[in-house]
Coordinates of C-alpha atoms in Angstrom, one line a residue:
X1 CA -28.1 -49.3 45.8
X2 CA -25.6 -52.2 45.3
X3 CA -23.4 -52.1 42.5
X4 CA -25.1 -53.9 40.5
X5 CA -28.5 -52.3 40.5
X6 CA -26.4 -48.7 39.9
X7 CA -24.9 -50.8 36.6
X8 CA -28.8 -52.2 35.7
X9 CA -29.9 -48.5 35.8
X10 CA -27.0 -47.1 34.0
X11 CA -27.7 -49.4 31.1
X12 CA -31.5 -48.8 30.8
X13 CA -31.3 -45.2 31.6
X14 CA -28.1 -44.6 29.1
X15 CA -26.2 -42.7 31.9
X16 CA -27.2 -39.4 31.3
X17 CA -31.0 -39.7 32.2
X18 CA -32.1 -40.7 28.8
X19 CA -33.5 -43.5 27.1
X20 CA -30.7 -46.0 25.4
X21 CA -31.6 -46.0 21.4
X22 CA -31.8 -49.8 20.4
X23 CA -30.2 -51.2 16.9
X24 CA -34.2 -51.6 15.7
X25 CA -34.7 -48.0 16.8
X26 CA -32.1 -46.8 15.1
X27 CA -32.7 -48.7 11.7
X28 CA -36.5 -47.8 12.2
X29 CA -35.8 -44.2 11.8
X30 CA -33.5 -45.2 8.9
X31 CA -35.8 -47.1 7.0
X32 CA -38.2 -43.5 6.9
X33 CA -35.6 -41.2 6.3
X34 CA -34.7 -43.2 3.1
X35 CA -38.0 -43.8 2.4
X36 CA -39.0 -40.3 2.3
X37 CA -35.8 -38.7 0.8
X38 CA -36.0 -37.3 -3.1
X39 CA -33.0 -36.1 -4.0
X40 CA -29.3 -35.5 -2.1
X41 CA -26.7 -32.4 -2.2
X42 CA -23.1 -33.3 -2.2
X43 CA -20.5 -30.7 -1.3
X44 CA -17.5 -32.7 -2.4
X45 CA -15.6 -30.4 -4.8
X46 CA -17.7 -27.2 -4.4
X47 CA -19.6 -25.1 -2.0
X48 CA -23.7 -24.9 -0.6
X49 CA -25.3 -22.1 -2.0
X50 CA -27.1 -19.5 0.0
X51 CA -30.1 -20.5 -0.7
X52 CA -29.9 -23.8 0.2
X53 CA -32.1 -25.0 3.4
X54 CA -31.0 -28.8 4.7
X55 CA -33.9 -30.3 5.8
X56 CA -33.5 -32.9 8.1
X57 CA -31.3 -35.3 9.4
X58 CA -28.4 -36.9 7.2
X59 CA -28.8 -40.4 7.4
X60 CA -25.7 -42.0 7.6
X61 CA -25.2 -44.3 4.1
X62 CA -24.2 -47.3 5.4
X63 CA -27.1 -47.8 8.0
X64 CA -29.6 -46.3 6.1
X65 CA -28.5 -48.6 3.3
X66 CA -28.7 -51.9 5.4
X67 CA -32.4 -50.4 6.7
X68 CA -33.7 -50.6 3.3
X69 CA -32.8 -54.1 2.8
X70 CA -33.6 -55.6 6.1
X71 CA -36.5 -53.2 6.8
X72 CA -39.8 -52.5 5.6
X73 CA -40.0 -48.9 4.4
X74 CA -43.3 -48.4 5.7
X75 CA -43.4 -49.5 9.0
X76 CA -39.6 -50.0 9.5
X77 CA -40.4 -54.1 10.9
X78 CA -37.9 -56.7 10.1
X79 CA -37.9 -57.9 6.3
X80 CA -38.7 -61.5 6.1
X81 CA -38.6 -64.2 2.5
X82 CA -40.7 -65.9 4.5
X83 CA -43.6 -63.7 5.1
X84 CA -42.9 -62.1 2.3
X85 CA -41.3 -59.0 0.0
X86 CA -43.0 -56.7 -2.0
X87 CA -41.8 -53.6 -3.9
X88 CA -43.5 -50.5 -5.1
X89 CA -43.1 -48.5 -8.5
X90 CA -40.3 -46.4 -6.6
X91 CA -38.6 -49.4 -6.0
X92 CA -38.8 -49.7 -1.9
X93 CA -39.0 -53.0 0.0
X94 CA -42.3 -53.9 2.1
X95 CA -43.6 -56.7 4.5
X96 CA -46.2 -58.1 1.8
X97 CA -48.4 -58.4 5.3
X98 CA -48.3 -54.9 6.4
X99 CA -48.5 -53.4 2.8
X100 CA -51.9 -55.4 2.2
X101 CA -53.3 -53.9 5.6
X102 CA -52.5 -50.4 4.4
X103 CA -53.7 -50.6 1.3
X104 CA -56.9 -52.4 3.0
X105 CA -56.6 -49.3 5.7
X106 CA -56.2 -46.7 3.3
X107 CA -59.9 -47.8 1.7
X108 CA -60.9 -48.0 5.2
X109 CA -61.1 -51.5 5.7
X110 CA -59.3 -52.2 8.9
X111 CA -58.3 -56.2 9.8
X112 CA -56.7 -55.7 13.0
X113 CA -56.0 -53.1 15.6
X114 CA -52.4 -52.6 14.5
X115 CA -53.3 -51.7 11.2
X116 CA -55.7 -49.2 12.5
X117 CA -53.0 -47.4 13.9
X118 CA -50.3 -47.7 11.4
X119 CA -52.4 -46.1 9.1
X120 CA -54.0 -43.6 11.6
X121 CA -50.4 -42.9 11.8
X122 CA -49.0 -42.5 8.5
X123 CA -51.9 -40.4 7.0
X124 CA -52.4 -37.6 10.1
X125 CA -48.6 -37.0 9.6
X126 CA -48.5 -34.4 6.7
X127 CA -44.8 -35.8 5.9
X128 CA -46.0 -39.6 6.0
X129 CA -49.0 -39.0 4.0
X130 CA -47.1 -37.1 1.5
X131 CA -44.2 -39.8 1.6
X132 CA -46.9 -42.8 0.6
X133 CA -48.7 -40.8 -1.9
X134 CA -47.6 -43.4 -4.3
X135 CA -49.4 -46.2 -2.4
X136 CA -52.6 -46.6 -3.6
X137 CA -53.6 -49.8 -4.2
X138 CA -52.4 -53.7 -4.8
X139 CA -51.6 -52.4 -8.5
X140 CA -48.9 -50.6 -6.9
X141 CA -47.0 -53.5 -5.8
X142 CA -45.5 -56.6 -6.9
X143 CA -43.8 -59.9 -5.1
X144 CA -40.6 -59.8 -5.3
X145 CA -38.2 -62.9 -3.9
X146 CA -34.7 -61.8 -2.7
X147 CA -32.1 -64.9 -2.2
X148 CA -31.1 -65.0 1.7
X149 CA -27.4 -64.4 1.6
X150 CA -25.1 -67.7 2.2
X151 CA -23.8 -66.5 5.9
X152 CA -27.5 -65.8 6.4
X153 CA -27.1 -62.3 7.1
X154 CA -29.1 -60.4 4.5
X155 CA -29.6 -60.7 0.9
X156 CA -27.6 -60.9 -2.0
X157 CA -27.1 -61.8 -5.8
X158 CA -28.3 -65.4 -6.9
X159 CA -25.9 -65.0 -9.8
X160 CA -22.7 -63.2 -8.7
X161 CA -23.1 -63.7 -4.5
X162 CA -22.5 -59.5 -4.3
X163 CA -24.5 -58.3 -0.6
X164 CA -27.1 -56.0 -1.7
X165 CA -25.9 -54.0 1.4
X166 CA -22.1 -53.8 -0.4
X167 CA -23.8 -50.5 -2.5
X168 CA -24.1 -51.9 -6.1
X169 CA -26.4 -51.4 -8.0
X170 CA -30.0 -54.0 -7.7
X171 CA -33.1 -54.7 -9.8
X172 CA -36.1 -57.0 -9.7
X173 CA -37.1 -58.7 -13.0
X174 CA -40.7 -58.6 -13.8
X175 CA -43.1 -60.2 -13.1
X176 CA -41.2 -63.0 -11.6
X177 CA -39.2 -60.8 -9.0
X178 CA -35.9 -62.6 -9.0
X179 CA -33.7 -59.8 -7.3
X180 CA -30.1 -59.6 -8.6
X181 CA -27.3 -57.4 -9.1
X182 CA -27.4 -54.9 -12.2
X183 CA -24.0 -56.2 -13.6
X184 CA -25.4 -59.5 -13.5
X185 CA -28.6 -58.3 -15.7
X186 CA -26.4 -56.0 -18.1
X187 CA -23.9 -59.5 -18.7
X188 CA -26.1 -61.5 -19.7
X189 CA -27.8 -58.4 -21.9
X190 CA -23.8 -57.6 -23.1
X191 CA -23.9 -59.2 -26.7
X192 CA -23.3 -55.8 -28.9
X193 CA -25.2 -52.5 -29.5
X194 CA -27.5 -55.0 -31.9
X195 CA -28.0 -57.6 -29.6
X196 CA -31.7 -58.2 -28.5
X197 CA -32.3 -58.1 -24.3
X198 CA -33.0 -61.4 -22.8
X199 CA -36.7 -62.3 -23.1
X200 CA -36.2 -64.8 -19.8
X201 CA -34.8 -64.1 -16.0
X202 CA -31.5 -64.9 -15.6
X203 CA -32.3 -66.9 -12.5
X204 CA -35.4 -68.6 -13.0
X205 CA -35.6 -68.4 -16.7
X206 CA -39.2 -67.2 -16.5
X207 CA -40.2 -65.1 -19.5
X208 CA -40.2 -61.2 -18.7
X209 CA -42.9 -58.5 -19.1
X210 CA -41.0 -55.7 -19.6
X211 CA -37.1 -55.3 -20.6
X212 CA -36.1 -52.9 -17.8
X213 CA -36.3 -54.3 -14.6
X214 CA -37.1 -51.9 -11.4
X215 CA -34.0 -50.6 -9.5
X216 CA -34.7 -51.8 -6.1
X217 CA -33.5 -49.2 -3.3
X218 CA -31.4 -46.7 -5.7
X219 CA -29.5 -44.1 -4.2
X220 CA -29.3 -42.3 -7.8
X221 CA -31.4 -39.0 -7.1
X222 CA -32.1 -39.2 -11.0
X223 CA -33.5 -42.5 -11.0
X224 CA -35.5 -41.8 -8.1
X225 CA -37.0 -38.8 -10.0
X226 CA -37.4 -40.9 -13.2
X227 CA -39.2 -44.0 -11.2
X228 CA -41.8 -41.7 -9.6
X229 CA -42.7 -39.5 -12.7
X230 CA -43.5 -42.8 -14.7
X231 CA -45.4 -43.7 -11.3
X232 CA -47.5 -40.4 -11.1
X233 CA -48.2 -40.9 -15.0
X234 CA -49.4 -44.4 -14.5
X235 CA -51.9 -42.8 -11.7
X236 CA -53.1 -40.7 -14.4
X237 CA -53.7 -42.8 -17.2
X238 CA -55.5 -45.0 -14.4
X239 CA -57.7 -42.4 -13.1
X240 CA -58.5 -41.5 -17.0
X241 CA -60.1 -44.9 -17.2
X242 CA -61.9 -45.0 -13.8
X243 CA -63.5 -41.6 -14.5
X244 CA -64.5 -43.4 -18.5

């Protein structure tokens, strides 16, 4: 074999005989690993107790941070403004395409092969199914419109120009779905314990539903835990009525 058929099959084979992981592969299995995780354990300053059990891989923050802003948690596909960004009541960003054929999927209404599989997928894997509990219909979801970054790599904040991969905190305002950057919400909130929270979105100036906007991608285990309880009470109070 000449030399350069050796160096072709060294680079598809990854020298050792195995398959060579691609960037997409590797953010892929980010994008689930986030989307599935509850809580974290830090050891900084102490110790693991005994009765501990990791379970898992660690994802690596930094990857697993740019995943869940330039993948789709679900399916782990490239996030696009264009085709469009939803979010769901924990806060985790979807292709608005894919999510609708899930949801469509999940009610057994099936518009294309793909979809078929992707949710053939998902729900005969007892950790998928249990990951996506949470998605049960359109209600679950809302647009949301992240501003492409200047250097066009990414998203970031319309207001201060922060990258929502830098680790700050984001939210989306509802219902219009502006996405900034916390600090940016909380300055133009900052007028005194007494002051009253802006009734418009600091972006589009679109009146607001609600006064707390929805952290999008937190890595704050207790605002995880807080987004899903009011998520699994709204799924109760919903199947209240349906059974009335």
């Amino acid at each position: 074999m000449c030399a350069r058929g050796q160096g072709e099959v060294e680079r598809r084979m990854g020298l050792d005989g195995g398959t060579t992981a691609t960037r997409a592969d590797i953010l892929r299995g980010a994008s689930w690993a986030l989307n599935t995780a509850e809580a974290s354990r830090s050891t900084r300053g102490g110790c693991i107790g005994s009765n501990f059990v990791h379970k898992g891989e660690t994802v690596e923050r930094a990857v697993a941070r740019t995943s869940a802003w330039s993948s789709c948690a679900l399916t782990g596909a490239e996030l696009s403004a264009a085709r469009g960004v939803c979010a769901c009541r924990l806060g985790r960003l979807y292709d608005k395409q894919t999510i609708v054929e899930f949801i469509l999927g999940k009610l057994g209404k099936f518009t294309t092969k793909q979809s078929t599989f992707m949710v053939a997928n998902v729900l005969g894997d007892e950790e998928k199914s249990k990951a996506t509990r949470h998605l049960r219909s359109a209600k679950d979801f809302f647009d949301v419109h992240p501003t492409q970054s200047k250097d066009g790599d990414g998203f970031e904040c319309p207001i201060r120009g922060v990258k929502a991969t830098s680790g700050v905190d984001f939210v989306a305002m509802r219902p219009c779905g502006c996405v900034l950057s916390a600090a940016a919400v909380k300055a133009v909130n900052a007028g005194g314990r007494d002051a009253a929270p802006a009734k418009t979105c600091p972006a589009c100036d679109a009146p607001l539903s609600s006064e707390h906007p929805l952290p999008i991608n937190s890595e704050d285990p207790d605002v995880l835990r807080a987004l899903r309880a009011a998520c699994e009470q709204i799924h109760e109070v919903e199947a209240v009525a349906e059974q009335e």
